[in-house]
Amino acid sequence: MPSPPVLISEADIQIRVDELAAQISLDYADKGDVVLIGVLKGSFIFLADLARKMTIPRTIEFIAISSYGKTSVSTGAVRLLMDVRSNIADRHVLVVEDIVDTGHTLKYLIGLLESRQPASIKTCALLHKAESAEVDVNIDYIGFGIDDEWVVGYGLDFAEHDRALPYIGTVLPADRAKK
Ligand code: 5GP
């Protein structure tokens, strides 16, 4: 199977992650500590890079929710699979997502985490498919806006393939059928 065509290069990702980390570090400079909550599995590489490039005190948590499984069509149904391990009450929370598509996942997560009364909650997504939005959800930090196509690499998969690619690539519908 040939490598997926490049949509966003490794170099461009690193430049943008540097910018996001600098902006977030500035915005939270007076907050003391921020809890970064990475949404598994797709955000694990983005979170690792972002966290290392930030210059303010931060702690790392992960949360896992149901994904689309082996298909690439959103059902809109979201379910908690694994929770964070620490109490987030009165703490500043930044949810770190790989990609926001319809927005259902992020909306569900914000509702869930808000019920635990954090001091603040903000959201960061490496990728945003603005055309695909089905629900209104605020994204405070966006890496790149992309068209409505299936992307892989830098943590993102198609049926568990291609997560470890260093760049963001596209998977054509014809290739999806072969995997
Ligand atoms: P939403 O709930 O916003 O529709 O979808 C968010 C989740 O869908 C993401 O966290 C990700 O797991 C998955 N997703 C949406 N679009 C893509 C895509 O193009 N590629 C990959 N690998 N995952 C996607």
Tab-separated table of C-alpha atoms and ligand atoms in Angstrom:
chain	number	residue	atom	x	y	z
A	1	MET	CA	0.000	0.000	0.000
A	2	PRO	CA	1.598	3.365	-1.032
A	3	SER	CA	2.032	6.081	1.625
A	4	PRO	CA	-0.915	8.479	1.913
A	5	PRO	CA	-0.367	11.762	0.016
A	6	VAL	CA	0.860	14.641	2.199
A	7	LEU	CA	-1.742	17.207	3.249
A	8	ILE	CA	0.291	18.919	6.008
A	9	SER	CA	4.044	18.312	6.169
A	10	GLU	CA	5.997	17.381	9.281
A	11	ALA	CA	7.768	20.771	9.175
A	12	ASP	CA	4.505	22.713	8.908
A	13	ILE	CA	3.016	20.771	11.823
A	14	GLN	CA	6.033	21.554	14.008
A	15	ILE	CA	5.884	25.274	13.179
A	16	ARG	CA	2.184	25.414	14.042
A	17	VAL	CA	2.590	23.391	17.264
A	18	ASP	CA	5.362	25.815	18.310
A	19	GLU	CA	2.961	28.725	17.733
A	20	LEU	CA	0.122	27.066	19.644
A	21	ALA	CA	2.386	26.185	22.575
A	22	ALA	CA	3.670	29.774	22.723
A	23	GLN	CA	0.151	31.234	22.604
A	24	ILE	CA	-1.200	28.825	25.252
A	25	SER	CA	1.813	29.479	27.499
A	26	LEU	CA	1.156	33.213	27.229
A	27	ASP	CA	-2.584	32.909	27.884
A	28	TYR	CA	-2.098	30.722	30.967
A	29	ALA	CA	0.981	32.515	32.315
A	30	ASP	CA	-0.867	33.861	35.358
A	31	LYS	CA	-2.950	30.736	36.042
A	32	GLY	CA	-0.398	28.669	37.943
A	33	ASP	CA	-1.017	25.250	36.420
A	34	VAL	CA	-2.966	23.855	33.479
A	35	VAL	CA	-4.269	20.302	33.171
A	36	LEU	CA	-3.889	19.100	29.589
A	37	ILE	CA	-6.464	16.393	28.863
A	38	GLY	CA	-5.578	14.452	25.717
A	39	VAL	CA	-8.364	12.587	23.973
A	40	LEU	CA	-7.170	9.088	23.118
A	41	LYS	CA	-6.011	7.721	20.940
A	42	GLY	CA	-5.652	10.326	18.212
A	43	SER	CA	-4.188	13.176	20.277
A	44	PHE	CA	-1.268	11.294	21.809
A	45	ILE	CA	1.452	12.640	19.495
A	46	PHE	CA	0.045	16.162	19.308
A	47	LEU	CA	-0.251	16.297	23.101
A	48	ALA	CA	3.299	15.015	23.561
A	49	ASP	CA	4.707	17.704	21.253
A	50	LEU	CA	2.487	20.495	22.584
A	51	ALA	CA	3.229	19.691	26.238
A	52	ARG	CA	6.990	19.633	25.637
A	53	LYS	CA	6.906	22.983	23.855
A	54	MET	CA	4.859	24.767	26.530
A	55	THR	CA	6.770	26.846	29.057
A	56	ILE	CA	4.276	26.987	31.961
A	57	PRO	CA	3.480	24.416	34.676
A	58	ARG	CA	1.264	21.668	33.199
A	59	THR	CA	0.047	18.225	34.123
A	60	ILE	CA	-1.055	15.532	31.710
A	61	GLU	CA	-4.233	13.461	31.754
A	62	PHE	CA	-5.895	11.275	29.175
A	63	ILE	CA	-9.514	10.463	28.500
A	64	ALA	CA	-10.901	7.946	26.014
A	65	ILE	CA	-14.247	8.009	24.342
A	66	SER	CA	-15.839	5.779	21.752
A	67	SER	CA	-14.771	6.527	18.208
A	68	TYR	CA	-16.350	5.617	14.928
A	69	GLY	CA	-14.802	2.167	15.083
A	70	LYS	CA	-13.526	0.884	11.778
A	71	THR	CA	-15.717	3.061	9.622
A	72	SER	CA	-15.276	6.725	8.856
A	73	VAL	CA	-18.865	7.887	9.205
A	74	SER	CA	-19.906	9.744	12.349
A	75	THR	CA	-22.931	8.343	14.157
A	76	GLY	CA	-23.054	11.251	16.577
A	77	ALA	CA	-23.174	8.786	19.508
A	78	VAL	CA	-20.372	9.297	22.067
A	79	ARG	CA	-19.539	7.138	25.103
A	80	LEU	CA	-16.889	7.409	27.843
A	81	LEU	CA	-14.385	4.516	27.711
A	82	MET	CA	-11.686	5.744	30.126
A	83	ASP	CA	-11.797	8.636	32.556
A	84	VAL	CA	-9.088	11.026	33.780
A	85	ARG	CA	-7.309	9.937	36.958
A	86	SER	CA	-7.289	13.158	38.958
A	87	ASN	CA	-9.817	15.558	40.351
A	88	ILE	CA	-10.151	18.592	38.075
A	89	ALA	CA	-12.327	20.709	40.394
A	90	ASP	CA	-10.997	24.291	40.648
A	91	ARG	CA	-8.237	23.573	38.113
A	92	HIS	CA	-7.645	25.087	34.677
A	93	VAL	CA	-8.406	22.474	32.032
A	94	LEU	CA	-7.367	22.443	28.371
A	95	VAL	CA	-8.907	19.635	26.302
A	96	VAL	CA	-6.494	18.566	23.548
A	97	GLU	CA	-8.170	16.936	20.549
A	98	ASP	CA	-6.641	15.618	17.342
A	99	ILE	CA	-9.517	16.699	15.133
A	100	VAL	CA	-12.982	18.197	15.428
A	101	ASP	CA	-15.344	16.976	12.727
A	102	THR	CA	-19.075	17.126	13.577
A	103	GLY	CA	-18.285	18.501	17.047
A	104	HIS	CA	-20.294	15.851	18.932
A	105	THR	CA	-17.242	14.426	20.711
A	106	LEU	CA	-15.964	17.774	21.965
A	107	LYS	CA	-19.436	18.913	23.021
A	108	TYR	CA	-19.908	15.733	25.030
A	109	LEU	CA	-16.487	16.117	26.658
A	110	ILE	CA	-17.039	19.739	27.608
A	111	GLY	CA	-20.373	18.834	29.223
A	112	LEU	CA	-18.810	15.959	31.122
A	113	LEU	CA	-15.824	17.956	32.380
A	114	GLU	CA	-17.827	21.108	33.172
A	115	SER	CA	-19.997	19.090	35.558
A	116	ARG	CA	-16.855	18.592	37.676
A	117	GLN	CA	-16.486	22.334	38.193
A	118	PRO	CA	-13.019	23.139	36.891
A	119	ALA	CA	-11.787	26.732	37.361
A	120	SER	CA	-11.884	27.083	33.571
A	121	ILE	CA	-12.186	24.872	30.521
A	122	LYS	CA	-10.773	25.601	27.075
A	123	THR	CA	-10.310	23.505	23.963
A	124	CYS	CA	-7.508	22.955	21.491
A	125	ALA	CA	-7.730	20.933	18.275
A	126	LEU	CA	-4.908	20.315	15.835
A	127	LEU	CA	-7.371	19.993	12.947
A	128	HIS	CA	-10.856	21.347	12.319
A	129	LYS	CA	-13.279	20.341	9.571
A	130	ALA	CA	-15.423	23.490	9.747
A	131	GLU	CA	-17.708	22.378	6.898
A	132	SER	CA	-18.736	19.255	8.808
A	133	ALA	CA	-19.940	20.963	11.995
A	134	GLU	CA	-23.259	19.607	13.236
A	135	VAL	CA	-23.234	21.133	16.701
A	136	ASP	CA	-22.067	24.488	17.972
A	137	VAL	CA	-18.905	24.023	20.012
A	138	ASN	CA	-16.198	26.532	20.855
A	139	ILE	CA	-12.594	25.700	19.909
A	140	ASP	CA	-10.168	28.137	21.532
A	141	TYR	CA	-7.007	26.995	19.714
A	142	ILE	CA	-7.042	25.495	16.200
A	143	GLY	CA	-3.955	24.197	14.399
A	144	PHE	CA	-5.271	23.934	10.846
A	145	GLY	CA	-8.665	24.117	9.142
A	146	ILE	CA	-9.098	21.296	6.614
A	147	ASP	CA	-11.710	20.157	4.106
A	148	ASP	CA	-14.043	17.282	4.775
A	149	GLU	CA	-11.765	14.372	3.905
A	150	TRP	CA	-10.386	11.503	5.997
A	151	VAL	CA	-6.909	12.243	7.310
A	152	VAL	CA	-4.296	10.027	8.945
A	153	GLY	CA	-0.896	10.381	10.573
A	154	TYR	CA	0.539	12.311	13.549
A	155	GLY	CA	-1.664	10.183	15.815
A	156	LEU	CA	-4.682	9.853	13.545
A	157	ASP	CA	-5.599	6.510	12.046
A	158	PHE	CA	-7.774	4.786	9.565
A	159	ALA	CA	-8.802	1.438	11.100
A	160	GLU	CA	-5.620	1.628	13.255
A	161	HIS	CA	-3.322	2.158	10.229
A	162	ASP	CA	-0.963	5.101	9.750
A	163	ARG	CA	-1.027	6.612	13.279
A	164	ALA	CA	2.786	6.805	13.388
A	165	LEU	CA	3.220	8.733	10.114
A	166	PRO	CA	5.142	11.956	10.908
A	167	TYR	CA	2.872	14.057	8.654
A	168	ILE	CA	-0.875	14.442	8.044
A	169	GLY	CA	-1.950	12.587	4.920
A	170	THR	CA	-5.236	11.961	3.169
A	171	VAL	CA	-6.884	8.631	2.592
A	172	LEU	CA	-8.857	8.477	-0.627
A	173	PRO	CA	-12.235	6.719	-0.509
A	174	ALA	CA	-10.909	4.053	-2.915
A	175	ASP	CA	-7.959	3.301	-0.590
A	176	ARG	CA	-10.235	3.128	2.427
A	177	ALA	CA	-12.095	0.276	0.803
A	178	LYS	CA	-8.846	-1.744	0.418
A	179	LYS	CA	-7.748	-1.482	4.057
B	1	5GP	P1	-16.605	14.485	15.871
B	1	5GP	O1	-17.295	13.994	17.105
B	1	5GP	O2	-16.187	15.925	15.945
B	1	5GP	O3	-17.426	14.212	14.632
B	1	5GP	O4	-15.350	13.597	15.655
B	1	5GP	C1	-14.224	13.692	16.413
B	1	5GP	C2	-13.444	12.405	16.351
B	1	5GP	O5	-13.657	11.705	15.122
B	1	5GP	C3	-11.970	12.681	16.391
B	1	5GP	O6	-11.484	12.750	17.701
B	1	5GP	C4	-11.410	11.510	15.618
B	1	5GP	O7	-11.243	10.412	16.486
B	1	5GP	C5	-12.480	11.162	14.619
B	1	5GP	N1	-12.235	11.743	13.284
B	1	5GP	C6	-12.978	12.658	12.648
B	1	5GP	N2	-12.477	12.938	11.439
B	1	5GP	C7	-11.367	12.183	11.312
B	1	5GP	C8	-10.381	12.027	10.266
B	1	5GP	O8	-10.401	12.640	9.187
B	1	5GP	N3	-9.383	11.131	10.514
B	1	5GP	C9	-9.297	10.436	11.672
B	1	5GP	N4	-8.281	9.585	11.801
B	1	5GP	N5	-10.182	10.563	12.684
B	1	5GP	C10	-11.215	11.430	12.492
